[in-house]
C-alpha positions as a printed NumPy array, in Angstrom:
array([[  0.   ,   0.   ,   0.   ],
       [  2.973,   2.307,   0.5  ],
       [  3.72 ,   2.427,  -3.221],
       [  0.109,   3.015,  -4.235],
       [  0.387,   6.819,  -4.099],
       [  3.765,   6.774,  -5.863],
       [  2.37 ,   4.72 ,  -8.74 ],
       [ -0.901,   6.636,  -9.18 ],
       [  0.279,  10.224,  -9.506],
       [ -2.628,  11.367, -11.676],
       [ -5.212,  10.038,  -9.2  ],
       [ -3.378,  11.734,  -6.33 ],
       [ -3.217,  15.02 ,  -8.254],
       [ -6.932,  14.953,  -9.076],
       [ -7.86 ,  14.141,  -5.47 ],
       [ -5.607,  16.93 ,  -4.196],
       [ -7.124,  19.443,  -6.608],
       [-10.701,  18.481,  -5.741],
       [-10.153,  18.461,  -1.973],
       [ -8.293,  21.789,  -2.075],
       [-10.92 ,  23.598,  -4.15 ],
       [-13.851,  22.19 ,  -2.179],
       [-12.05 ,  22.996,   1.073],
       [-11.496,  26.606,   0.047],
       [-15.124,  26.97 ,  -1.05 ],
       [-16.312,  25.609,   2.292],
       [-13.96 ,  27.915,   4.167],
       [-15.306,  30.919,   2.292],
       [-18.931,  29.904,   2.799],
       [-18.399,  29.305,   6.506],
       [-16.559,  32.585,   6.865],
       [-19.444,  34.465,   5.244],
       [-21.775,  33.004,   7.901],
       [-20.041,  34.822,  10.756],
       [-21.86 ,  34.477,  14.061],
       [-23.653,  31.24 ,  13.244],
       [-22.703,  27.865,  14.637],
       [-23.433,  26.241,  11.276],
       [-20.78 ,  28.476,   9.702],
       [-18.187,  27.256,  12.187],
       [-18.96 ,  23.645,  11.303],
       [-18.623,  24.386,   7.604],
       [-15.293,  26.117,   8.196],
       [-13.991,  23.161,  10.213],
       [-14.968,  20.818,   7.392],
       [-13.099,  23.082,   4.952],
       [ -9.997,  23.047,   7.139],
       [-10.208,  19.247,   7.313],
       [-10.286,  19.043,   3.503],
       [ -7.264,  21.333,   3.191],
       [ -5.446,  19.078,   5.67 ],
       [ -6.438,  16.055,   3.563],
       [ -4.797,  17.819,   0.621],
       [ -1.573,  18.173,   2.598],
       [ -1.759,  14.527,   3.667],
       [ -2.18 ,  13.396,   0.043],
       [  0.722,  15.575,  -1.041],
       [  3.075,  14.158,   1.609],
       [  1.961,  10.506,   1.445],
       [  4.42 ,   9.327,  -1.274],
       [  7.361,  10.744,   0.679],
       [  6.508,   8.999,   3.96 ],
       [  8.866,   6.248,   5.072]])
């Protein structure tokens, strides 16, 4: 399983692009809902997706 992300670079790139864009959209939507608890939840989900992007980026380089 360690070599999966090294062998499938195009899949990793597409997943990173999708998670990054969706994460930024969710961050913006949550930020525009300032003062509402629902907005905070949406922002946290956006941050989680941006962190998933970082995880996908770093996965092939993990030992």
